[in-house]
XYZ file of C-alpha atoms in Angstrom:
624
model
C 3.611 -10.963 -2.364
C 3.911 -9.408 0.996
C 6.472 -7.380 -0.336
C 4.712 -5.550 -3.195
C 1.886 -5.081 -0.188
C 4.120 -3.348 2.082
C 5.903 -1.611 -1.346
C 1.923 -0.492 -2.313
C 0.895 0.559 0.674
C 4.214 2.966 1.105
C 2.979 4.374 -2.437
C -0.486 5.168 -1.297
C 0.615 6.323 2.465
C 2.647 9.339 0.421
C -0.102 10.065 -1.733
C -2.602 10.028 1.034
C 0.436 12.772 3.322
C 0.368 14.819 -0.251
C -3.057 15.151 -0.500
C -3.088 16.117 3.150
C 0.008 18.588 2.738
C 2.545 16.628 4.745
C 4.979 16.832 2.255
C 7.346 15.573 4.708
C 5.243 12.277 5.447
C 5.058 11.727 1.854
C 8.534 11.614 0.942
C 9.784 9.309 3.607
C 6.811 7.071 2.981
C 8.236 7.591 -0.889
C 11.824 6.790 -0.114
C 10.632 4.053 2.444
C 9.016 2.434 -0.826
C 11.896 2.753 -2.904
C 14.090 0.852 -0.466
C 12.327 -1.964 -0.900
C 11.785 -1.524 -4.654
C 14.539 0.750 -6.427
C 12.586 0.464 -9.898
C 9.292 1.213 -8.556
C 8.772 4.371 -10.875
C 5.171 5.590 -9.065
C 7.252 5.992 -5.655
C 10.203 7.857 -7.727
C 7.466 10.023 -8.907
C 5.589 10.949 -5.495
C 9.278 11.244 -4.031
C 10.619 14.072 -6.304
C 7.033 15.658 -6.559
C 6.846 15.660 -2.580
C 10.364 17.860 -3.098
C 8.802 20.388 -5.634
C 5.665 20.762 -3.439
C 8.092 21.385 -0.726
C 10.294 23.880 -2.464
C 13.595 22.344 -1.883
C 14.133 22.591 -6.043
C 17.629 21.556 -6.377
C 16.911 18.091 -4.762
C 13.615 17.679 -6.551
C 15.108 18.621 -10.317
C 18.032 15.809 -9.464
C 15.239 13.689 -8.337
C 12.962 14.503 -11.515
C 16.195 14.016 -14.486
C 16.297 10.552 -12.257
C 13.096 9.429 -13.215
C 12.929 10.293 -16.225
C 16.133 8.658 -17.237
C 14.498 5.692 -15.445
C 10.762 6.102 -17.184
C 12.726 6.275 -20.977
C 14.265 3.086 -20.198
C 11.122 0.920 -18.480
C 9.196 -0.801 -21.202
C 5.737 -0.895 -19.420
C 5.851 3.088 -18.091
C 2.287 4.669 -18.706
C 1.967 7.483 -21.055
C 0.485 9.167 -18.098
C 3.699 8.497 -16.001
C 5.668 9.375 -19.135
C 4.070 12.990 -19.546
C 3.814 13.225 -15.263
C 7.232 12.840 -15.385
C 8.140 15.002 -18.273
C 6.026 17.324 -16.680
C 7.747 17.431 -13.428
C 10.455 18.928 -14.860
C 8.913 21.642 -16.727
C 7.271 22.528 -13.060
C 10.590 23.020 -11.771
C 11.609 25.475 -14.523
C 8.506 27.227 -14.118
C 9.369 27.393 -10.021
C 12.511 28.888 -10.917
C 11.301 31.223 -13.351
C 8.662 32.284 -10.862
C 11.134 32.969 -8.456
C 13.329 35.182 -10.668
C 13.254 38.645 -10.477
C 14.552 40.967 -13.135
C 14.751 41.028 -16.632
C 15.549 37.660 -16.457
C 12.187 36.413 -15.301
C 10.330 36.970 -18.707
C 12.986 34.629 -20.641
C 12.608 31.707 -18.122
C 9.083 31.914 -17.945
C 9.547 31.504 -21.669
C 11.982 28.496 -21.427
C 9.477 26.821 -18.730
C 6.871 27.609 -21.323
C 8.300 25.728 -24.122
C 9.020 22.960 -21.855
C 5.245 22.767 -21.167
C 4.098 22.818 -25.275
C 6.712 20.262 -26.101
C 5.085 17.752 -23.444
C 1.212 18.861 -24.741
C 2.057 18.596 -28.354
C 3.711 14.394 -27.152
C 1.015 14.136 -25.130
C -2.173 15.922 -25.844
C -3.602 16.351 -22.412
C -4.694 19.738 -21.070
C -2.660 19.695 -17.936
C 0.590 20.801 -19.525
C -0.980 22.672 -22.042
C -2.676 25.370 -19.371
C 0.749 25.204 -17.276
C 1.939 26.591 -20.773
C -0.339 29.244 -21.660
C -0.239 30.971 -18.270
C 3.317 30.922 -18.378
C 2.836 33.068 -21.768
C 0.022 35.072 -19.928
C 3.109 35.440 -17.159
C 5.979 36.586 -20.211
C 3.632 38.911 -21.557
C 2.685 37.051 -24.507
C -0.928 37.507 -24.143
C -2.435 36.176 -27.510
C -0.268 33.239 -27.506
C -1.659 32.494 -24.010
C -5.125 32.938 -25.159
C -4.739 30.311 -28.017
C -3.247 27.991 -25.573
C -6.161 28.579 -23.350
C -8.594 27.961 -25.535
C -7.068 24.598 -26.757
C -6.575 23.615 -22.993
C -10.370 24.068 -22.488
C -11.572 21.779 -26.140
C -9.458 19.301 -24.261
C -11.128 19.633 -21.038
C -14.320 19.334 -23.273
C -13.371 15.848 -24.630
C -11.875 14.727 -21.504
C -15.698 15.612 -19.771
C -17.386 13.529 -23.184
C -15.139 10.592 -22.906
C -15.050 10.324 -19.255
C -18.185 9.242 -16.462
C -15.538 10.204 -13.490
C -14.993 13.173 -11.716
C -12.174 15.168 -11.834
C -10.946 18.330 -10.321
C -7.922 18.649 -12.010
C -10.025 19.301 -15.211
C -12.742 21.522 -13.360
C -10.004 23.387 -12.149
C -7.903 23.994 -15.378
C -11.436 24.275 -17.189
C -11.343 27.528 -14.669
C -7.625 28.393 -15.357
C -8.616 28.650 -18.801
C -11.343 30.677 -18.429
C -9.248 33.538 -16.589
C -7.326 33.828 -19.382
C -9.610 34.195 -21.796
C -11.070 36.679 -19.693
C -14.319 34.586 -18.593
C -14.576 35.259 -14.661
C -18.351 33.905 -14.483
C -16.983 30.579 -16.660
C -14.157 30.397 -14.093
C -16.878 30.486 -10.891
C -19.017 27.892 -12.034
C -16.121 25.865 -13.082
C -14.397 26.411 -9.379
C -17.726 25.736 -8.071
C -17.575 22.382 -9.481
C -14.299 21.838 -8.439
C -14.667 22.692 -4.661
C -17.088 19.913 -4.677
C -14.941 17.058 -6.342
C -11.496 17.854 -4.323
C -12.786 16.559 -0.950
C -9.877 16.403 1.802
C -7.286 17.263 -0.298
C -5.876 20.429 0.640
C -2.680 19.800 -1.052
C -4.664 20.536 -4.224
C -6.214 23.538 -3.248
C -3.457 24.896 -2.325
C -1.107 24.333 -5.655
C -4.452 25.739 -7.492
C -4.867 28.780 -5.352
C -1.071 30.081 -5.992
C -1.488 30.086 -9.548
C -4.987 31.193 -10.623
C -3.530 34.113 -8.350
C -1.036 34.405 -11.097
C -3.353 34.327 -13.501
C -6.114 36.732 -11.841
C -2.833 39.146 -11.196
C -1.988 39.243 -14.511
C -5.408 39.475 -15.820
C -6.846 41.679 -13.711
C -9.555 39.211 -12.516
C -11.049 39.845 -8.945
C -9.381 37.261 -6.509
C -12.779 36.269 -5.029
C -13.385 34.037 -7.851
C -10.909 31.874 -5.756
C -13.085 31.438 -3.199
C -14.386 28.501 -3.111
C -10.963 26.564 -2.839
C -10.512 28.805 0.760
C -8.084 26.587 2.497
C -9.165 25.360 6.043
C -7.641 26.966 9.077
C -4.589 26.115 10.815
C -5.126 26.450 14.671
C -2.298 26.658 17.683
C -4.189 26.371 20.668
C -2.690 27.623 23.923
C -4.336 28.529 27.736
C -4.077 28.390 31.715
C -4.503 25.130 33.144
C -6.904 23.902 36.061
C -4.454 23.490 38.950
C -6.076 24.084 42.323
C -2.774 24.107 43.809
C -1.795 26.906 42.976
C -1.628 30.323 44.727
C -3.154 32.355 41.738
C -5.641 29.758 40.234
C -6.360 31.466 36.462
C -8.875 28.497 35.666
C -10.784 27.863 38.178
C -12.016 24.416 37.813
C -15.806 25.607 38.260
C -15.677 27.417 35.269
C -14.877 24.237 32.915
C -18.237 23.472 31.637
C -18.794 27.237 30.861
C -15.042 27.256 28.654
C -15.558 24.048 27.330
C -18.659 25.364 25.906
C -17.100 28.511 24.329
C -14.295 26.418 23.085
C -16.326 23.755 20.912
C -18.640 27.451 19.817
C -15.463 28.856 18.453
C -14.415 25.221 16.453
C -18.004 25.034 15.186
C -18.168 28.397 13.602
C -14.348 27.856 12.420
C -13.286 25.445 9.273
C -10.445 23.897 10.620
C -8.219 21.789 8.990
C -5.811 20.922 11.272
C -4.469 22.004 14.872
C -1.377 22.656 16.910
C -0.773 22.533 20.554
C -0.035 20.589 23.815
C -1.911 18.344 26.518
C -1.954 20.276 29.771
C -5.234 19.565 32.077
C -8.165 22.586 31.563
C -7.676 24.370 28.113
C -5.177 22.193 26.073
C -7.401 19.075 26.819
C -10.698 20.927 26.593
C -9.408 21.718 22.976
C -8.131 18.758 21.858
C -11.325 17.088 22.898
C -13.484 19.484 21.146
C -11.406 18.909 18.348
C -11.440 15.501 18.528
C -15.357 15.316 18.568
C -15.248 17.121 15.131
C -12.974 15.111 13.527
C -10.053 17.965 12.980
C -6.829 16.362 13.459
C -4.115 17.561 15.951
C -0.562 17.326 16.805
C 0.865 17.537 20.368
C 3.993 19.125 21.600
C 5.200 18.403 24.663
C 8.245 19.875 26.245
C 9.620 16.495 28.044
C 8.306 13.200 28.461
C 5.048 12.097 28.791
C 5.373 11.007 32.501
C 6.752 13.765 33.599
C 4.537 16.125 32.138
C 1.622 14.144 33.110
C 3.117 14.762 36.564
C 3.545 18.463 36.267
C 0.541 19.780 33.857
C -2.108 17.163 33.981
C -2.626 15.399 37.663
C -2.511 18.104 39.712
C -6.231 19.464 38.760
C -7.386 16.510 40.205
C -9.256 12.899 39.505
C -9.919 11.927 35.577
C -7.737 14.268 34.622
C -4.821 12.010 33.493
C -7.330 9.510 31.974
C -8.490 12.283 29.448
C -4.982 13.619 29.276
C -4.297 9.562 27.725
C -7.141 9.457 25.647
C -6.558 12.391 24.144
C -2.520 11.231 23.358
C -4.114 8.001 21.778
C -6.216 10.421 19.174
C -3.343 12.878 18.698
C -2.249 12.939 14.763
C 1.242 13.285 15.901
C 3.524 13.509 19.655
C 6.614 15.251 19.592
C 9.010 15.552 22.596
C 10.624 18.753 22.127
C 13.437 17.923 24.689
C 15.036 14.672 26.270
C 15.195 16.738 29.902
C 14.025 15.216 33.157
C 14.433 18.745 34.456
C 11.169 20.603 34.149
C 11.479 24.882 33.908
C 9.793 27.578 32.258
C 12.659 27.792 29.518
C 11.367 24.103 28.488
C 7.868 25.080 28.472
C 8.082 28.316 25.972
C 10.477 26.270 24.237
C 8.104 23.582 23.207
C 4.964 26.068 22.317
C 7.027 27.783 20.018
C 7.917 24.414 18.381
C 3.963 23.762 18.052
C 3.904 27.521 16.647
C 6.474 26.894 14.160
C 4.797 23.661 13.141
C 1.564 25.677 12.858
C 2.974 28.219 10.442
C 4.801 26.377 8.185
C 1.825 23.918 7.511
C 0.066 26.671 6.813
C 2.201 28.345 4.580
C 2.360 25.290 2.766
C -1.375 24.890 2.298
C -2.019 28.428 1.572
C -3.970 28.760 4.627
C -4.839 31.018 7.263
C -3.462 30.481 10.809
C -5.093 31.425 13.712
C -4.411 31.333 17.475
C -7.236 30.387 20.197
C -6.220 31.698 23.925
C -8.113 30.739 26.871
C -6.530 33.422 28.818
C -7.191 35.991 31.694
C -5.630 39.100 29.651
C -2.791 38.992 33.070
C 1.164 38.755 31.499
C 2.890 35.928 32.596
C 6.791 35.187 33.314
C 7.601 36.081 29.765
C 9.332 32.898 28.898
C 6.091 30.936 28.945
C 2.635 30.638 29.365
C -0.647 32.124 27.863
C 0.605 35.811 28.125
C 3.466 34.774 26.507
C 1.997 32.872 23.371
C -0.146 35.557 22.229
C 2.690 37.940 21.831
C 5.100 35.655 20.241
C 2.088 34.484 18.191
C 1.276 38.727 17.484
C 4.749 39.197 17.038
C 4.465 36.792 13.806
C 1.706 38.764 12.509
C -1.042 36.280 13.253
C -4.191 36.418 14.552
C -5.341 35.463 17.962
C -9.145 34.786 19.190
C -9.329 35.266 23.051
C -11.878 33.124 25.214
C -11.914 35.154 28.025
C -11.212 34.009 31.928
C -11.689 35.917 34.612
C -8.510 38.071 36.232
C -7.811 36.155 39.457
C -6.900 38.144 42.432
C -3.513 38.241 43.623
C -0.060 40.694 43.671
C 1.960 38.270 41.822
C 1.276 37.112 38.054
C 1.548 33.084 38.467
C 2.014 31.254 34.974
C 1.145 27.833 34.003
C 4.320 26.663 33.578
C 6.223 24.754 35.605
C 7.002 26.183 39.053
C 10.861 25.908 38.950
C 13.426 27.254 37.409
C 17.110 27.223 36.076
C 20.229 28.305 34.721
C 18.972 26.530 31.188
C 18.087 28.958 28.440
C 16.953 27.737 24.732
C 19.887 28.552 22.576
C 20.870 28.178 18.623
C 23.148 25.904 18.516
C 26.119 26.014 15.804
C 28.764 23.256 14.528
C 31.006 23.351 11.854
C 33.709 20.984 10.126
C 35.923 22.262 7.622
C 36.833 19.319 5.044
C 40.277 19.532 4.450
C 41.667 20.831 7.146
C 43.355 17.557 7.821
C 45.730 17.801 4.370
C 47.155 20.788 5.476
C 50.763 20.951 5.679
C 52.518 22.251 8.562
C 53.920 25.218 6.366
C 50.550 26.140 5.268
C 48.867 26.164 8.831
C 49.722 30.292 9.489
C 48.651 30.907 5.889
C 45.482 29.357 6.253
C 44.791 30.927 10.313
C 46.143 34.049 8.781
C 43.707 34.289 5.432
C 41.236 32.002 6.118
C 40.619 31.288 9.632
C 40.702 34.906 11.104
C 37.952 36.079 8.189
C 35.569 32.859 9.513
C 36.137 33.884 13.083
C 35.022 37.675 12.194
C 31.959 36.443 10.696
C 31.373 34.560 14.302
C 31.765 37.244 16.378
C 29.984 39.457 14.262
C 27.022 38.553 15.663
C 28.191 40.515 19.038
C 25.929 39.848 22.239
C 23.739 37.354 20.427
C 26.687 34.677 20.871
C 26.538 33.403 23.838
C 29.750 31.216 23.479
C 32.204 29.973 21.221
C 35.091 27.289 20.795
C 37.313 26.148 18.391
C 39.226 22.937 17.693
C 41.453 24.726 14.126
C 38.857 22.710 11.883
C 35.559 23.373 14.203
C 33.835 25.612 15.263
C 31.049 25.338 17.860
C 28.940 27.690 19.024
C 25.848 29.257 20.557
C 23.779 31.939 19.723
C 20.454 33.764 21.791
C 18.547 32.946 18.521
C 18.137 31.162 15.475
C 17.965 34.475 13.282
C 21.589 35.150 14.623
C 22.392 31.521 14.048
C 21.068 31.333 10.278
C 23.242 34.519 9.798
C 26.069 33.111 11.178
C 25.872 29.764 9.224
C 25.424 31.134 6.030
C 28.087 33.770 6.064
C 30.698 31.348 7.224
C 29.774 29.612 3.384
C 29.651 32.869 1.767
C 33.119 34.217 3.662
C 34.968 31.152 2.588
C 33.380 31.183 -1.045
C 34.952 34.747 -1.548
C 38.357 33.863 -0.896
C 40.763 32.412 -3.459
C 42.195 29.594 -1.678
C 44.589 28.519 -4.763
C 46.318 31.781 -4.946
C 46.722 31.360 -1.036
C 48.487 27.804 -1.764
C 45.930 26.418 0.069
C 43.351 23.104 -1.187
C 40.813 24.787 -3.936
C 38.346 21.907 -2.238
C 38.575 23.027 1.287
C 34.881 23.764 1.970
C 32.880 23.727 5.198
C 30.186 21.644 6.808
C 27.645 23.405 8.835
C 24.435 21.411 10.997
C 22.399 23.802 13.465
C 20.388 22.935 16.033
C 17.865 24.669 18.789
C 17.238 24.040 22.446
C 18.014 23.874 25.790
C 21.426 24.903 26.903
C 23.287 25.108 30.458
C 25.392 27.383 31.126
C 28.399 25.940 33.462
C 31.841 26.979 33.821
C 34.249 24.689 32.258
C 37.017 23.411 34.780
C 39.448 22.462 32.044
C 39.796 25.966 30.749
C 38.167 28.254 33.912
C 35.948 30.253 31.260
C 31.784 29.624 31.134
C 30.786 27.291 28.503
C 27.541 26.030 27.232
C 26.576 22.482 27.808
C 24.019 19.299 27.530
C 22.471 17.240 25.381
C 21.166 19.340 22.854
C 24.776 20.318 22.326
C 25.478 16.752 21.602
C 22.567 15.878 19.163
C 23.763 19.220 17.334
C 27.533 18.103 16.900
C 26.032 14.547 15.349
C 24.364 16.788 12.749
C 26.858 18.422 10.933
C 28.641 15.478 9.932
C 25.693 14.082 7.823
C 25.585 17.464 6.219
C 26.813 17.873 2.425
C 30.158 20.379 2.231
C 28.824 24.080 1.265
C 24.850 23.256 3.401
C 23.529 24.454 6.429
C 21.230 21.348 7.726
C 19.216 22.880 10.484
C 16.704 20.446 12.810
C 12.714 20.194 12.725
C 13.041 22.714 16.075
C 15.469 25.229 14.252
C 13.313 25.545 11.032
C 9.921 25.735 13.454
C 11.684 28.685 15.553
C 12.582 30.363 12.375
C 9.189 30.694 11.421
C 8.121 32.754 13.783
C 10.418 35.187 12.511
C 8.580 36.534 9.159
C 10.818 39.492 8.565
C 13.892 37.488 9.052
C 15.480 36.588 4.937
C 15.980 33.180 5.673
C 13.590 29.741 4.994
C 14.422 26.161 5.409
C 13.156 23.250 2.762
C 12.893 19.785 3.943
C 15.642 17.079 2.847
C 14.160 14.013 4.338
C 15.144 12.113 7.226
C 18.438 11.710 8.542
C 20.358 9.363 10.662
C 23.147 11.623 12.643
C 26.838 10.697 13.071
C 27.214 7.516 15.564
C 23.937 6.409 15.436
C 22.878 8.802 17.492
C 18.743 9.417 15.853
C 17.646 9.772 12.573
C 15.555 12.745 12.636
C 13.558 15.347 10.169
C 16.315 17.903 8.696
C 16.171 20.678 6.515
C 18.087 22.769 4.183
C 18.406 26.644 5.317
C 18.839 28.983 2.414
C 19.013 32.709 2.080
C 15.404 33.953 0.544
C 16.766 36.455 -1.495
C 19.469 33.723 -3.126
C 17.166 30.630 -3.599
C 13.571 32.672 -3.268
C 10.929 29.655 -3.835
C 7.137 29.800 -5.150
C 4.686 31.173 -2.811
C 3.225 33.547 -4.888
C 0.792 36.279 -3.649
C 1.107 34.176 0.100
C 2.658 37.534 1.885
C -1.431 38.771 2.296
C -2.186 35.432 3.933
C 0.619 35.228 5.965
C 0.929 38.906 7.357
C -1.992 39.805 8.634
C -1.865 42.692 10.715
C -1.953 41.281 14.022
C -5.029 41.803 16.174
C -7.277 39.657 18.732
C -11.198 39.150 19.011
C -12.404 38.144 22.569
C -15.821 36.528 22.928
């Protein structure tokens, strides 16, 4: 009994993340369930569905032929699990086709189509049946689409007569429908309804917003009629702290009641759904307790441990400052520790906002939703590796917006920062390690051939990357190295896969099977001179949890951290994108942490269809 309690509530935790668009959440709390129940088919279900809400489609079709393998052979599965499940996979060939290009697209559209009517003829219901006519609408076969359409919405109809109980899913394919057949004002009042009945789940909106898109796109229909599933904003918060220690004070404490005021303005005239940011004393705390008073959830990053930066950022404005620095950790959604250091430096500080920004974006990409930055901030640059000053442009340099609660320019020659006062030869790096399965087999014959043929082509596509590596090493089998960014670092990765692909290893005499291993990671890095070999090298820990990576990671991946895929983010114009593959424990023991899969966008381009006008804005600020 307490078994199928703790088995439930794992079910109901993952629906609850979905519906919240923590995809993430959802499918550990999935595979967490499964665990404990192997044959639980709703937790098989949530598991691959969190994967094709997250994109990572390979995964999520394996998971999806799995459960429907396992739904044909249960006796007591539900016809609504049954068609769910068929269902599932006709999603994921209509994600594929979406993301084809070419004159292939209209073919696959047409497969994923005929996927859809074969599971609304079984099944009668109108959610595959509308998934199938806008798929027509999509491969040009307009009437077809229109007779779908119109059967979609009779079943709506009888769903609304047999039924007392609200439902969006039918409101919102009643609106689907209604596109097609060219009725915008039928597709308003029907979103109307909708927006009423789908509460906090955001999840929902989104999935709906991406394809009546579609639809209106292909139609012609204005976009506004999607207005009333607007998702919520996505906030990073960011600002100078109250420090009266400090030679340049940039928030004077005197002026809290006045900010605080201007901050919980800005939240009330905002619809946020979520926010982003750390816990330093003056404007991170003002905002998280604003936020907190409204009932927006928030996530904290700091960029050590909570001691320390409660030692650094928080008790030096002075008395009560720690005790609302606490009670605002207790009421955080989520507290991430972007490094393991006991050394506090600017380097650390940047490092961890940019982690918060990365978090920020990629929920928000997910949801559909626009992000937004709020600066409490004097207009004064900073150090350029941290601070206010420095958040706003990497935040513009995404393409985001940024509103500005102004603070007065303190006197002073030299621009103090509200990062930490010390520095040091640390920089944040993108870490690289590789494994080439294999190697060991080798014979001692076939060790030129293979440094010859093979291993001079990989170390080209290394040192192509020029003065973004910052170091490299090699063990003959490994390579380890360290780049100035992840963009160099995804490039690198990648074409190591892509160099060895190319070459015919057979005809060399070499193993057809010898294939590489690749795990990336990013942070802090020290650069020290090795005494072994007299040259510089890069060290510390983030080096280490790196190297435990890559041997968790399949042969022909890139896994890449929860910090690598948040830094990559923040670089829009960059062609690569992560999807999550659940949580890993590394080589040794060593943590099990969030990991992801990093893909080339042109090679494995997912579904986020007309999401380029949410997500670059042209970047500009308001002040108030």
């Amino acid at each position: 009994m307490y078994g199928a309690r703790v088995l439930f509530d794992g079910v109901a935790r993952a629906r609850v993340a979905l519906s919240q668009g923590d995809v993430l959440a959802a499918y550990d709390d999935a595979m967490v369930a499964l665990e404990a129940d192997p044959d639980d088919l709703d937790a098989h279900f949530v598991a691959a569905l969190a994967l094709a809400r997250s994109g990572a489609v390979e995964r999520a079709r394996s998971a999806a032929d799995e459960l429907v393998q396992c739904v044909d052979a249960a006796i007591d599965a539900s016809p609504a699990l049954r068609e769910d499940a068929a269902a599932l996979v006709a999603r994921l060939a209509k994600d594929e086709a979406l993301a084809t290009r070419g004159t292939a697209r209209r073919q696959r559209l047409g497969a994923a189509a005929d996927l859809y009517e074969r599971v609304a003829d079984r099944y009668g219901r109108y959610y595959s049946c509308i998934n199938a006519a806008t798929l027509r609408l999509l491969a040009g076969d307009v009437a077809r689409a229109k007779r779908l359409a119109a059967r979609a919405r009779d079943a709506v109809a009888a769903d609304r007569d047999e039924s007392e109980h609200d439902d969006y899913w039918r409101e919102a394919t009643d609106a689907e429908a209604a596109l097609i057949l060219g009725d915008v004002d039928g597709a308003r009042r029907a979103l109307a309804v909708a927006a009423r009945m789908v509460g906090g789940d955001d999840a929902a909106r989104a999935v709906t917003r991406r394809q009546l898109r579609l639809v209106c796109e292909a139609t012609g229909a204005p976009v506004d009629v999607l207005d009333p599933l607007a998702a919520p904003l996505v906030l990073y918060y960011s600002g100078h702290l109250i420090d009266p220690s400090r030679p340049i004070e940039r928030f004077p404490a005197a002026m809290e009641p006045t900010i605080g005021q201007q901050i919980r303005a800005y939240i009330a005239n905002r619809r946020i759904g979520v926010a982003y940011g750390s816990l330093a004393s003056g404007a991170d705390i003002l905002t998280a307790e604003a936020l907190t008073a409204v009932d927006v959830p928030f996530h904290v990053v700091l960029p050590f441990d909570v001691d320390q930066f409660e030692e650094v950022s928080v008790a030096p404005a002075g008395p009560g400052w720690s005790e609302r620095f606490h009670a605002c950790l207790a009421k955080a959604a989520s507290v991430t520790q972007a490094s393991d250091s006991l050394m506090d430096d600017d380097d650390l500080f940047g490092y961890a906002a940019r982690i918060a920004m990365g978090h920020a974006l990629n929920h928000a990409a997910f949801l559909d939703a626009p992000a937004e930055q709020l600066a409490i901030w004097d207009g004064r640059p900073g150090s350029g590796v941290a601070g206010t000053a420095h958040d706003v442009g990497i935040w513009n340099a995404a393409g985001r917006n940024t509103h500005v609660i102004s603070l007065p320019a303190a006197s002073g020659d030299e621009p103090s920062d509200e990062a930490a006062p010390r520095m040091s030869t640390r920089r944040i790096g993108a870490i690289l390690f590789t494994d080439l399965r294999g190697y060991s087999r080798l014979r001692d014959e076939q060790i030129s051939t293979y440094v010859r043929d093979v291993f001079t082509q990989l170390a080209a596509v290394v040192a192509a990357s020029g003065e973004r590596l910052l170091w490299s090493n090699t063990w003959g089998d490994a390579i380890a190295a360290v780049f100035s960014d992840v963009v160099a670092a995804a490039e690198c990765a990648l074409g190591l896969h892509e160099k060895l692909a190319a070459i015919d290893l057979a005809r060399l005499g070499l193993p057809a099977d010898l294939d590489l291993r690749i795990g990336a990671h990013a942070g802090p890095v020290m650069a020290i001179a090795d005494p072994v070999t007299g040259h510089g090298a890069y060290w510390g820990r983030e080096l280490t949890r790196a190297a435990r990576i890559e041997p968790r990671t399949p042969e022909g991946q890139v896994y890449v951290t929860d910090a690598f895929a948040a830094l990559l983010a923040l670089e829009p114009s960059a062609p690569f994108a992560t999807e999550y593959v659940g949580k890993i424990t590394t080589a040794k023991d060593f943590e099990t942490i969030r990991m992801y899969r990093l893909y080339r966008r042109e090679n494995a381009e997912r579904v986020v269809a007309g999401l380029t006008s949410l997500c670059t804005p042209a970047a500009k600020q308001h002040s108030s």
